[in-house]
mmCIF file of C-alpha atoms and ligand atoms in Angstrom:
data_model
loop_
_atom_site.group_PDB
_atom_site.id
_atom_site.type_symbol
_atom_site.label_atom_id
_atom_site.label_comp_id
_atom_site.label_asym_id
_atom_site.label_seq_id
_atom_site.Cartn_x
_atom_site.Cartn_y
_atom_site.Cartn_z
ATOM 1 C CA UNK Y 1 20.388 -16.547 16.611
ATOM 2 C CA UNK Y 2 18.412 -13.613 17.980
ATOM 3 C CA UNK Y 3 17.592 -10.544 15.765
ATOM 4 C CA UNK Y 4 15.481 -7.565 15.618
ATOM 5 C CA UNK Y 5 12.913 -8.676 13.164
ATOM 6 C CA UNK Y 6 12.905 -12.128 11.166
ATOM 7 C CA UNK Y 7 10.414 -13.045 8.442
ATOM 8 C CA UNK Y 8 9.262 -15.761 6.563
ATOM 9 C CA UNK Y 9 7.638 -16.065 3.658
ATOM 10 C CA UNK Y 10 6.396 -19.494 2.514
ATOM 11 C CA UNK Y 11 3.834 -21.440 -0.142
ATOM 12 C CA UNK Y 12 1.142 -23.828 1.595
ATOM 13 C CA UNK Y 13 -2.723 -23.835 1.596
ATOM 14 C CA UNK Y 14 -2.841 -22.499 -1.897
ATOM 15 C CA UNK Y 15 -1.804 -19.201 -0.912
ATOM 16 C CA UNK Y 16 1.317 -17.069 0.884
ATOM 17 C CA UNK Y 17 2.439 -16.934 4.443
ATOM 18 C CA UNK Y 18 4.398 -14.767 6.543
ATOM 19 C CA UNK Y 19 5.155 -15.617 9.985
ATOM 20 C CA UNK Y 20 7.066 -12.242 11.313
ATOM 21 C CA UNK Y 21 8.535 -12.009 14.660
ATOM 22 C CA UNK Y 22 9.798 -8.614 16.256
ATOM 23 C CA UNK Y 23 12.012 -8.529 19.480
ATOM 24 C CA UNK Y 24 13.408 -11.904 20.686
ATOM 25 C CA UNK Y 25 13.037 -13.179 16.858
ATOM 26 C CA UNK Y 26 14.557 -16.586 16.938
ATOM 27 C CA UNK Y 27 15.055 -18.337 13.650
ATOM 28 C CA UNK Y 28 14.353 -21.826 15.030
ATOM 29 C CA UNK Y 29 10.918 -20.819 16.317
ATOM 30 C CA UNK Y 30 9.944 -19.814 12.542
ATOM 31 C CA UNK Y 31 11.214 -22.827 11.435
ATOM 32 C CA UNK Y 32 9.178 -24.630 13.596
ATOM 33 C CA UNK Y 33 6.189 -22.846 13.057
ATOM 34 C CA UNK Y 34 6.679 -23.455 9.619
ATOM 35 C CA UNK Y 35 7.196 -26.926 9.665
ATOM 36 C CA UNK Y 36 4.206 -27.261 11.770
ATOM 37 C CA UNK Y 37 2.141 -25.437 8.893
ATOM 38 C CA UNK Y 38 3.383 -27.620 6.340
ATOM 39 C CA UNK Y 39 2.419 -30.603 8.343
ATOM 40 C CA UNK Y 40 -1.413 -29.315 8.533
ATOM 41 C CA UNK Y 41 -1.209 -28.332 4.972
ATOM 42 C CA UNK Y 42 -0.526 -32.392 4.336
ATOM 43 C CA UNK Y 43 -2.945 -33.811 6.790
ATOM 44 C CA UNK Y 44 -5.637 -31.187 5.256
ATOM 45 C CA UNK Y 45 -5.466 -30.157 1.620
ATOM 46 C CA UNK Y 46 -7.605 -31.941 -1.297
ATOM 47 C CA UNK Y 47 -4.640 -31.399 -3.670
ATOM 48 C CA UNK Y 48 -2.559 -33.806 -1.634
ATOM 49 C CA UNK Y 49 -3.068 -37.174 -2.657
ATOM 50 C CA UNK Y 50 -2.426 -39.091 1.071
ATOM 51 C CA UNK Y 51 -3.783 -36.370 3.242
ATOM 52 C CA UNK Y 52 -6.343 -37.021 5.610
ATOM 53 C CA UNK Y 53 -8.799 -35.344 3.728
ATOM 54 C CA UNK Y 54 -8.381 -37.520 -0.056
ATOM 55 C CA UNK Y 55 -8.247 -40.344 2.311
ATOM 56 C CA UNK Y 56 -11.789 -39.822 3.337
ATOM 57 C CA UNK Y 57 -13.211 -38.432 0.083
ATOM 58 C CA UNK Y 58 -11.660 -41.725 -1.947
ATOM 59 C CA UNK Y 59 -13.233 -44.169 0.735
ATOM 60 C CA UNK Y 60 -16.664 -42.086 0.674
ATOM 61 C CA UNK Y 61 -19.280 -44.391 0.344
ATOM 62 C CA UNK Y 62 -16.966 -47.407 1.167
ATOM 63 C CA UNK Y 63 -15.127 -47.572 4.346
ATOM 64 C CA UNK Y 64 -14.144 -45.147 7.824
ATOM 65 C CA UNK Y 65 -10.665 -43.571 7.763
ATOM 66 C CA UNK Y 66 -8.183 -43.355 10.563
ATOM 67 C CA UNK Y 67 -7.170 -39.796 10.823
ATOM 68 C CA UNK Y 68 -4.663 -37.523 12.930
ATOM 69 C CA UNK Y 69 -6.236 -35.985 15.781
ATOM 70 C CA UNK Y 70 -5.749 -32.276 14.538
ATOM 71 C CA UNK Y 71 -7.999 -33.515 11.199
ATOM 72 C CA UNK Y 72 -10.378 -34.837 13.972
ATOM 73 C CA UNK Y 73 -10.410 -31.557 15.693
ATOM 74 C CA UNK Y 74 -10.921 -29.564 13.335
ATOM 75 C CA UNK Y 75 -13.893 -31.694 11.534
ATOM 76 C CA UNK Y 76 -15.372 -31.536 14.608
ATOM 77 C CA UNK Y 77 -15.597 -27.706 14.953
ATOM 78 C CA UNK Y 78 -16.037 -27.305 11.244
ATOM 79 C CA UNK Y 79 -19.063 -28.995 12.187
ATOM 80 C CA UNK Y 80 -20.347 -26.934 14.805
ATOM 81 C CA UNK Y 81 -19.735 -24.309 12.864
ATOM 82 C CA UNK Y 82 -21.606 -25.201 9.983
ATOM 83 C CA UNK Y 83 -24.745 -25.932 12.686
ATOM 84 C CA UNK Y 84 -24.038 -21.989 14.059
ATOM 85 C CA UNK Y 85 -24.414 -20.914 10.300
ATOM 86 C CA UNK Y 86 -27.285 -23.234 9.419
ATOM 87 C CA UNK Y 87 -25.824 -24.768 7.167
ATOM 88 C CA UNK Y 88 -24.078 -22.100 5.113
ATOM 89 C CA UNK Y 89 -20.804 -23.034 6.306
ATOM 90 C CA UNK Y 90 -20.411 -26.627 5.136
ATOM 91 C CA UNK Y 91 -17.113 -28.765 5.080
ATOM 92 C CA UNK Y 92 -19.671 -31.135 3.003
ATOM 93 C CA UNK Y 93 -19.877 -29.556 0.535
ATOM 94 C CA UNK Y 94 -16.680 -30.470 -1.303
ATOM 95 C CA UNK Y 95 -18.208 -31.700 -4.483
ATOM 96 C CA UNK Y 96 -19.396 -28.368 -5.407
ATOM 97 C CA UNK Y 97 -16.548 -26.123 -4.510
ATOM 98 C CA UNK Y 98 -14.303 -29.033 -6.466
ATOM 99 C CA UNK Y 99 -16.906 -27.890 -9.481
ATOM 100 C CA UNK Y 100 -16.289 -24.197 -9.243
ATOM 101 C CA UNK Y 101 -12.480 -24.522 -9.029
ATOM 102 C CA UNK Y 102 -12.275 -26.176 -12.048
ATOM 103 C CA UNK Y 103 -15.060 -23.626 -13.819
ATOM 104 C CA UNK Y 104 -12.682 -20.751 -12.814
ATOM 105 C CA UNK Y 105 -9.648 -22.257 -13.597
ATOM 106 C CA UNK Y 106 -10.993 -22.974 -17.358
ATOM 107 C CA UNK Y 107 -13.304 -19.666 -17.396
ATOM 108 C CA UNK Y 108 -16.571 -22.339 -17.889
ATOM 109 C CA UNK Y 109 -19.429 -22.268 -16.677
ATOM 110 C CA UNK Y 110 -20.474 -26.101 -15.508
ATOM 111 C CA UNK Y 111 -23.575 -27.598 -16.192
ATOM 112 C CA UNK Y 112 -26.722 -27.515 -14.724
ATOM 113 C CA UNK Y 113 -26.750 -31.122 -13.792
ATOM 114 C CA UNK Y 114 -23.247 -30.712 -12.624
ATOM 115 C CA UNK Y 115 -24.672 -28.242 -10.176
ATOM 116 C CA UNK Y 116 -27.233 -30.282 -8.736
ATOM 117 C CA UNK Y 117 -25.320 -33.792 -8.475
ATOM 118 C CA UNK Y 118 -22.717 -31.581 -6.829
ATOM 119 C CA UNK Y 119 -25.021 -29.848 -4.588
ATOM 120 C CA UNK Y 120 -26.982 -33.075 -3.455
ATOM 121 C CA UNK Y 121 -23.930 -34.454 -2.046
ATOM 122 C CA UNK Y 122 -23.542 -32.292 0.345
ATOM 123 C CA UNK Y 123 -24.450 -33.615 3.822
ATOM 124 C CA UNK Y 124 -23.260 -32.102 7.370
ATOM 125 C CA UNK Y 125 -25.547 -34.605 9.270
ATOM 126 C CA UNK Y 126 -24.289 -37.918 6.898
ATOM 127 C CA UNK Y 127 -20.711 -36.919 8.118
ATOM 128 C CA UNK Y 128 -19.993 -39.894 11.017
ATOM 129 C CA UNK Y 129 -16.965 -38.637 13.415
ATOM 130 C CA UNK Y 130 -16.169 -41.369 15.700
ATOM 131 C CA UNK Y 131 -13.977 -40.125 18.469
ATOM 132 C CA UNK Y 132 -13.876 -43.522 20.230
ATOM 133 C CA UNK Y 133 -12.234 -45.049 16.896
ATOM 134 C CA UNK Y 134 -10.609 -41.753 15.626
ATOM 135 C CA UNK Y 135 -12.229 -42.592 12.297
ATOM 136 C CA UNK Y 136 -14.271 -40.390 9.862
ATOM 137 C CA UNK Y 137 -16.557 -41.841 6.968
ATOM 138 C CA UNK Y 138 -18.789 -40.554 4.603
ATOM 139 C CA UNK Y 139 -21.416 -42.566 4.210
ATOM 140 C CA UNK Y 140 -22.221 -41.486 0.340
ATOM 141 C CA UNK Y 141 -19.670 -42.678 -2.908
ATOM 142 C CA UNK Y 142 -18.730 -38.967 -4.510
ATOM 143 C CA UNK Y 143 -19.251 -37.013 -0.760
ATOM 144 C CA UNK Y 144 -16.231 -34.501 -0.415
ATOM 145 C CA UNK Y 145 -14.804 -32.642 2.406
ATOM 146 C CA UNK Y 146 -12.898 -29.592 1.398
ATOM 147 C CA UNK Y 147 -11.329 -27.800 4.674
ATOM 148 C CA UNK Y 148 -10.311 -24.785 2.097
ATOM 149 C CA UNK Y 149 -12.668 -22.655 4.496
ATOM 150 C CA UNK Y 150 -10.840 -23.115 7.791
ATOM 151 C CA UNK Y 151 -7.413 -25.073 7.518
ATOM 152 C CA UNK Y 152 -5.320 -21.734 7.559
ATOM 153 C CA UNK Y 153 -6.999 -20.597 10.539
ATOM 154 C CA UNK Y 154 -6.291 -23.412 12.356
ATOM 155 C CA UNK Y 155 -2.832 -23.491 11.302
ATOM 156 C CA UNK Y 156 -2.383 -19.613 12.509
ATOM 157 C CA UNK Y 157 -3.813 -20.829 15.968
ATOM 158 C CA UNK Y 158 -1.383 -23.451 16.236
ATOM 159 C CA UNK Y 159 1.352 -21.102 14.933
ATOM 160 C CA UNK Y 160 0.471 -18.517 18.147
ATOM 161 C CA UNK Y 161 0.382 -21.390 20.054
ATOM 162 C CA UNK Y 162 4.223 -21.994 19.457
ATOM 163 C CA UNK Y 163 5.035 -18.211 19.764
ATOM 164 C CA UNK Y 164 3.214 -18.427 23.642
ATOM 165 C CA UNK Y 165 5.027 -21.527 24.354
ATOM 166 C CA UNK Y 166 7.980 -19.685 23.399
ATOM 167 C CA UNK Y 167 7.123 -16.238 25.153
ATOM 168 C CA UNK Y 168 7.479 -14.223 22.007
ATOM 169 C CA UNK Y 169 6.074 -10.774 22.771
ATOM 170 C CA UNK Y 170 5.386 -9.114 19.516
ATOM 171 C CA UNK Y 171 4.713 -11.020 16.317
ATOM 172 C CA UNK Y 172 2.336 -11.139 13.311
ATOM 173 C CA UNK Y 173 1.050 -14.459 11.461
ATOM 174 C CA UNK Y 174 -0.178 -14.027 8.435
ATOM 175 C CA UNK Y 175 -1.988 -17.353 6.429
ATOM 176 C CA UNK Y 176 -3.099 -16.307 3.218
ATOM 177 C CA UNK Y 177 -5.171 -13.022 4.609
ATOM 178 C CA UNK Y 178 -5.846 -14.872 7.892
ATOM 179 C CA UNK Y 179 -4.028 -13.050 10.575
ATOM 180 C CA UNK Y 180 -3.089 -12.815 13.858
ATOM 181 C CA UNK Y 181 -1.645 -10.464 16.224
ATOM 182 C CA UNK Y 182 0.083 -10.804 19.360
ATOM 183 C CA UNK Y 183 1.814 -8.487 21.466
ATOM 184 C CA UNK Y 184 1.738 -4.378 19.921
ATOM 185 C CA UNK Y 185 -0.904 -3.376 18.148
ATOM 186 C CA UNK Y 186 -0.551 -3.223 14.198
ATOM 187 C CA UNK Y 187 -2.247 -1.573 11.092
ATOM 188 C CA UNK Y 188 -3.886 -4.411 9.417
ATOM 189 C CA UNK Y 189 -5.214 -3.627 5.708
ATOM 190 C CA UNK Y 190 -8.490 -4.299 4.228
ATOM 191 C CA UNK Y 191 -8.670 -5.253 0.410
ATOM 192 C CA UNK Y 192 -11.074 -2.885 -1.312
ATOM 193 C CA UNK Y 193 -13.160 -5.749 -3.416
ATOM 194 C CA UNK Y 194 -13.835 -3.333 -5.640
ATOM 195 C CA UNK Y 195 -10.160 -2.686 -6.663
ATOM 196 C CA UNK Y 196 -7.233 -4.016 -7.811
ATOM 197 C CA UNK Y 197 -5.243 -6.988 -5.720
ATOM 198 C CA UNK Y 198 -3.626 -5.106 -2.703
ATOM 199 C CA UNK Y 199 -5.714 -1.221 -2.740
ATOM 200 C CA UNK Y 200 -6.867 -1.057 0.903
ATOM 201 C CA UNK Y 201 -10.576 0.330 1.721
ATOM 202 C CA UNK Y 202 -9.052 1.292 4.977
ATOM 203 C CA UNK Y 203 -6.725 -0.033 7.833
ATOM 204 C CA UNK Y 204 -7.869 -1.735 11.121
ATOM 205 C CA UNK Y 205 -5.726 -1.541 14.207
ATOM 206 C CA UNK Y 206 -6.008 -4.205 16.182
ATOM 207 C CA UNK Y 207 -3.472 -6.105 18.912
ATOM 208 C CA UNK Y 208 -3.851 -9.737 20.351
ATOM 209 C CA UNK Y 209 -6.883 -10.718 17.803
ATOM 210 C CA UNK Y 210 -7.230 -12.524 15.027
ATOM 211 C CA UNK Y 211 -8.514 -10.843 12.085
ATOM 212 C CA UNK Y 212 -9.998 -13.072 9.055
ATOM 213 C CA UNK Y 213 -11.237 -11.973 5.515
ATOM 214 C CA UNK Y 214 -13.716 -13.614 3.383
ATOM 215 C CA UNK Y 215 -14.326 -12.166 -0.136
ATOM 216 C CA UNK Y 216 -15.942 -13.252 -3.427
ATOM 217 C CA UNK Y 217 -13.546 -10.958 -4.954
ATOM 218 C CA UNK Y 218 -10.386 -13.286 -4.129
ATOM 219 C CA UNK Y 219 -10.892 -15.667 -6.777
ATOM 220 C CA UNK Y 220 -13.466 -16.072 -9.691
ATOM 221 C CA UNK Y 221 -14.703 -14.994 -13.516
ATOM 222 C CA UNK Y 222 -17.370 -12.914 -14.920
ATOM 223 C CA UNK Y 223 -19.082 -14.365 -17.876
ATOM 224 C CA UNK Y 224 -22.111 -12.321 -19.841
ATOM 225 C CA UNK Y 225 -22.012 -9.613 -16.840
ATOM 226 C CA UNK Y 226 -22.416 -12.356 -14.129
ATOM 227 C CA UNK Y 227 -19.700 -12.885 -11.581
ATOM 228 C CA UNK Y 228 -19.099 -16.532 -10.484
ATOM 229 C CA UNK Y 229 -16.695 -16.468 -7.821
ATOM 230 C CA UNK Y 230 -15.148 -19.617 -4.907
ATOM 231 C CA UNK Y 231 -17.541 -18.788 -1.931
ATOM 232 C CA UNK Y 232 -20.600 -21.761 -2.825
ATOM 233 C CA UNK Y 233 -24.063 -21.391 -1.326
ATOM 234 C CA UNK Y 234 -24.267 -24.843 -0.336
ATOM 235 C CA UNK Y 235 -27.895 -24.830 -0.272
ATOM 236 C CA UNK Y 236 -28.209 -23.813 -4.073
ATOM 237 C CA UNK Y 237 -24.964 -25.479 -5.293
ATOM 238 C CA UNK Y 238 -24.042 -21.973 -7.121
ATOM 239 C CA UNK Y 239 -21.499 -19.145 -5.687
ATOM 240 C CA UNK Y 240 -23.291 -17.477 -3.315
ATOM 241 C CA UNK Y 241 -25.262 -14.215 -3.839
ATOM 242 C CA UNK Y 242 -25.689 -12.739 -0.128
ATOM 243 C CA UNK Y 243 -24.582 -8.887 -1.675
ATOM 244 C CA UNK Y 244 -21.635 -9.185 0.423
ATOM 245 C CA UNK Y 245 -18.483 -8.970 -1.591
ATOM 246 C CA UNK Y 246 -16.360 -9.031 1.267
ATOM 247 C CA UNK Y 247 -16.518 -10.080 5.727
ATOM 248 C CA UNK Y 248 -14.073 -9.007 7.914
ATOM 249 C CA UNK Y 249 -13.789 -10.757 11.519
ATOM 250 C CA UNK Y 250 -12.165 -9.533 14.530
ATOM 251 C CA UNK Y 251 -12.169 -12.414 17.471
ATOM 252 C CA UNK Y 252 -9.881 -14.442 19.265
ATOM 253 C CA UNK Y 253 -10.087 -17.984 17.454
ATOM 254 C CA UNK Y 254 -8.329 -17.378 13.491
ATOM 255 C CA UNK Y 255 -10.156 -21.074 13.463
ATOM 256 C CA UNK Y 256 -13.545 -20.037 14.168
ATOM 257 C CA UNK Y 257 -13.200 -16.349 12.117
ATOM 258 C CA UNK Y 258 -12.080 -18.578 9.047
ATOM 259 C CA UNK Y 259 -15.531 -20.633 9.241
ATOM 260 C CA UNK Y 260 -17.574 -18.283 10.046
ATOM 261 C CA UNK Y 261 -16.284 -15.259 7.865
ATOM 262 C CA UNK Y 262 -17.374 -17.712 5.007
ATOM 263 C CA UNK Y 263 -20.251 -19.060 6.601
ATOM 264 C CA UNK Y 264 -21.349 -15.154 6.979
ATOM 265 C CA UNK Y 265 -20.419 -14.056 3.222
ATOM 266 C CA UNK Y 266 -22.915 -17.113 2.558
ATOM 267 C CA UNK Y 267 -25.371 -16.273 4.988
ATOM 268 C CA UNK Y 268 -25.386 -12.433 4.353
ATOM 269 C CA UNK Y 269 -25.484 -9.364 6.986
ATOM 270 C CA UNK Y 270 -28.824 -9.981 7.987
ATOM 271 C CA UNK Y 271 -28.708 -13.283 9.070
ATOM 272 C CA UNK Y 272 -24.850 -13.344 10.099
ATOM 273 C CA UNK Y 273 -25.082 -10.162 12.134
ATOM 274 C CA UNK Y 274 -26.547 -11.883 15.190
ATOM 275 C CA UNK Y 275 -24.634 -14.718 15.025
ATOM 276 C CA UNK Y 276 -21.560 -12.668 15.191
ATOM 277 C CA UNK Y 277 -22.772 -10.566 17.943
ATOM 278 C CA UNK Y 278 -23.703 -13.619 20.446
ATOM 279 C CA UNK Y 279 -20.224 -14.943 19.946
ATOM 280 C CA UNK Y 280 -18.923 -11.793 20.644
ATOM 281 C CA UNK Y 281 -17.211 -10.891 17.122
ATOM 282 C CA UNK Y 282 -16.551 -7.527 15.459
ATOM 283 C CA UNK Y 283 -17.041 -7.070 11.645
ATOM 284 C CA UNK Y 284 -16.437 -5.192 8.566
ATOM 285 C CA UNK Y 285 -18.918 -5.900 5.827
ATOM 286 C CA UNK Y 286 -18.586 -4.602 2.245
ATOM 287 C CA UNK Y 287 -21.375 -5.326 -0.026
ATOM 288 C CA UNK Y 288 -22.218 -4.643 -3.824
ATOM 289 C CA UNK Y 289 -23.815 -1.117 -3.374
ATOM 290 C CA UNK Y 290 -20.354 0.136 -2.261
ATOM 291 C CA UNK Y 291 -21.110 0.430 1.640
ATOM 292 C CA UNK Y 292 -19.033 -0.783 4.193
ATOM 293 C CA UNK Y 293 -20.511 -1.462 7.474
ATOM 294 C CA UNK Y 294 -18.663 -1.552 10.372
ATOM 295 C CA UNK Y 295 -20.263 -2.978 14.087
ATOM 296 C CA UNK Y 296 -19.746 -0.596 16.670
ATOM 297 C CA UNK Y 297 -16.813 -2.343 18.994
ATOM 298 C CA UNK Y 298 -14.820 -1.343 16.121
ATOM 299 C CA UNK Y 299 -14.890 2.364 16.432
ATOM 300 C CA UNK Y 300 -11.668 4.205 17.033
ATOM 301 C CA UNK Y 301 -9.957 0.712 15.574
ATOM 302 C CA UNK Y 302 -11.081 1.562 11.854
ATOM 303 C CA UNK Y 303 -8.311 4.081 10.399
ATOM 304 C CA UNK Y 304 -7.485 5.775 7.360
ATOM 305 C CA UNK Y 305 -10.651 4.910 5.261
ATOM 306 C CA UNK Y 306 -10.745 5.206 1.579
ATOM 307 C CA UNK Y 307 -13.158 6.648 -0.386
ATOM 308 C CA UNK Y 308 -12.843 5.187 -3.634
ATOM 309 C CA UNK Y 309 -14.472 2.546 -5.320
ATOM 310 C CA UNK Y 310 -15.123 0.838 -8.617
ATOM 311 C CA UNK Y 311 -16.104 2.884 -11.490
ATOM 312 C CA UNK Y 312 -19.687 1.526 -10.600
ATOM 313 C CA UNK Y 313 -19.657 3.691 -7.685
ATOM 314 C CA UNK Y 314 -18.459 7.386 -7.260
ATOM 315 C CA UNK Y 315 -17.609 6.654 -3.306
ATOM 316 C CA UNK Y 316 -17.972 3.910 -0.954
ATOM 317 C CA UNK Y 317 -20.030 4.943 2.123
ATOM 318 C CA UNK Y 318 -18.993 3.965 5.764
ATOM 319 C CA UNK Y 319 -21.385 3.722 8.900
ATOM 320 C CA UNK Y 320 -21.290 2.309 12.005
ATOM 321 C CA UNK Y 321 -24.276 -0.454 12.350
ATOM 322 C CA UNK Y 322 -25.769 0.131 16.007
ATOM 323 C CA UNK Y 323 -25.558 -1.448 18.836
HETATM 324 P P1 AMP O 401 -12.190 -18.693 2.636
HETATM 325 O O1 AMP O 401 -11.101 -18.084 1.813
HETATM 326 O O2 AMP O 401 -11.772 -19.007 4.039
HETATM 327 O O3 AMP O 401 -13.464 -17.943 2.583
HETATM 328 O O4 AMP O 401 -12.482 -20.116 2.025
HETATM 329 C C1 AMP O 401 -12.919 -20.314 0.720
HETATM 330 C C2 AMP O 401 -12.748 -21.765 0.383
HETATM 331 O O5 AMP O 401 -13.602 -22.556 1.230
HETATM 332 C C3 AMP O 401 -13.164 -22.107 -1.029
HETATM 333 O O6 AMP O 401 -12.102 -21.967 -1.911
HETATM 334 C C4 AMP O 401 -13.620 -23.558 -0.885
HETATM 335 O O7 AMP O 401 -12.506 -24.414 -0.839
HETATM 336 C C5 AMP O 401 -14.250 -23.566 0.495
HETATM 337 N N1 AMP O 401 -15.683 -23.207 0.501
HETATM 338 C C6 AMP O 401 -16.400 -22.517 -0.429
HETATM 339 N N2 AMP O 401 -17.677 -22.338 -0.034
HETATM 340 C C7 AMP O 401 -17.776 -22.927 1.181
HETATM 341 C C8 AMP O 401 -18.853 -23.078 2.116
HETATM 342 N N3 AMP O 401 -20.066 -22.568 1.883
HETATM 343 N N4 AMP O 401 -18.596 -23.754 3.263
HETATM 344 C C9 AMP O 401 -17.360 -24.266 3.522
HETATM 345 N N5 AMP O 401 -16.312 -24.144 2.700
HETATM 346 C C10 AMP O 401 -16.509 -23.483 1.542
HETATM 347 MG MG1 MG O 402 -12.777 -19.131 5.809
#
């Protein structure tokens, strides 16, 4: 069945996904896709009690785990991303972002012990990847792997993967605010972090990139003034408190935006700009004083900005960082 334009709209990865296709759309090609994205969201999510990832986490401390290659994969550059960020992008660190989903969902905050046993758990160099054996361990009893950072960009690589193989021209993935764009070029929205769920600080037009959002505004509770949000510092054990609220990456791997665009909302501008700019990746930073800085590949790309902001703030102020 060919039509014009065919979307789909489906749960996994704890969020919503729309896989659209425009021209040639072919219904069995977003089925597949689909399917495919279900599959990773098996093999990867914590919340799925045989998935590669509980497997590990329940043996922790006791025995290796066989695992599909794609979980293999992905460890692996989860890895060498969390190296890139120094450590502020860590797959390790499952314990405490475990700890902070359950504060949130009950509006709590945990204790301070919590924090710590959490936080010392952590471990990117304990984590033993044997390719030879295609078995992961973790050496320590409680040590957690949570791929919550970089699953759904994986999944919309592999997703433009099957619309190449397929020679779809023009099509937009869309994981849960991690998208992708092939063929014509399309107006992709920015959340302002300072508003409600779906008011745009401004559009970005971009064609054949990925573009990835990270934001301490997405989920999280403020308790006595103080916002505690998903996005852990895994160095503290505590959400992080770079002053970004929100990092937008433009690139060509939705894997590698995912990681680092939290890595980077760990990390802050200051550190994360020059990681971004070896790797060659543009960026949209929003932080808590209600500027949003934009690196300067991006000009011409960055459309219809908005000036409003919070109550906190009578505008927002955008500026090109330099080159
Ligand atoms: P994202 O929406 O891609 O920024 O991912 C946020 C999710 O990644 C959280 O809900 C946690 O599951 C996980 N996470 C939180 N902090 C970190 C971190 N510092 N490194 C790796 N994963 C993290
Ligand atoms: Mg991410």
């Amino acid at each position: 069945m060919r039509n014009k334009v065919l979307q789909k709209i489906f749960p996994a990865f704890g969020t919503i996904n729309t896989i659209t296709l425009y021209d040639n759309a072919d219904l069995d090609i977003v089925q597949q896709i689909k399917k495919r994205a279900l599959e990773q969201h098996q093999r990867f999510s914590v919340f799925e009690s045989g998935s590669d990832i509980s497997r590990i986490n329940e043996q922790a401390g006791r025995k290796p785990v066989s695992v599909h290659q794609d979980t293999f994969f992905v460890l692996s550059h989860a890895l060498a991303y969390g190296r890139q960020t120094q450590g502020a992008f860590d797959i390790t660190s499952g314990a405490s972002s475990r700890l902070w989903r359950e504060a949130i969902y009950s509006g709590k905050l945990p204790s301070e012990a919590d924090i710590a046993e959490c936080c010392g758990l952590k471990g990117l160099n304990d984590l033993i990847l044997d390719k030879a054996d295609g078995t992961v361990f973790l050496p320590r009893k409680g040590q957690q792997i949570d791929l919550g950072g970089i699953a759904k960009g994986y999944a919309a690589d592999e997703a433009v993967q099957i619309l190449k193989k397929y020679k779809i021209p023009n099509a937009v993935i869309n994981f849960g605010g991690t998208v992708v764009v092939l063929g014509k070029a399309k107006r992709i929205g920015i959340q302002n972090p300072f508003q409600k769920s779906g008011e745009r600080m401004g559009d970005i037009e971009i064609k054949n990139k990925a573009v990835v959002t990270s934001g301490s505004y997405e989920r999280g509770f403020t308790l006595k003034g103080r916002r505690y949000h998903h996005i852990i510092d895994p160095r503290t054990g505590w959400p992080a408190e770079s002053g970004l609220l929100s990092v937008t990456l433009i690139g060509d791997s939705a894997m590698e935006l995912d990681g680092l665009a939290t890595g980077v909302c760990v990390l802050g501008e200051q550190k994360g700009l020059p990681l971004l700019k070896r790797r060659g990746i543009e960026a949209v930073f929003i932080n808590d004083a209600g500027e949003v800085k934009i690196t300067p590949g991006l000009q011409g790309n960055m459309l219809q900005k908005r000036r409003v902001c919070g109550a906190e703030f009578r505008k927002t102020k955008f500026f090109f960082l330099k080159k």
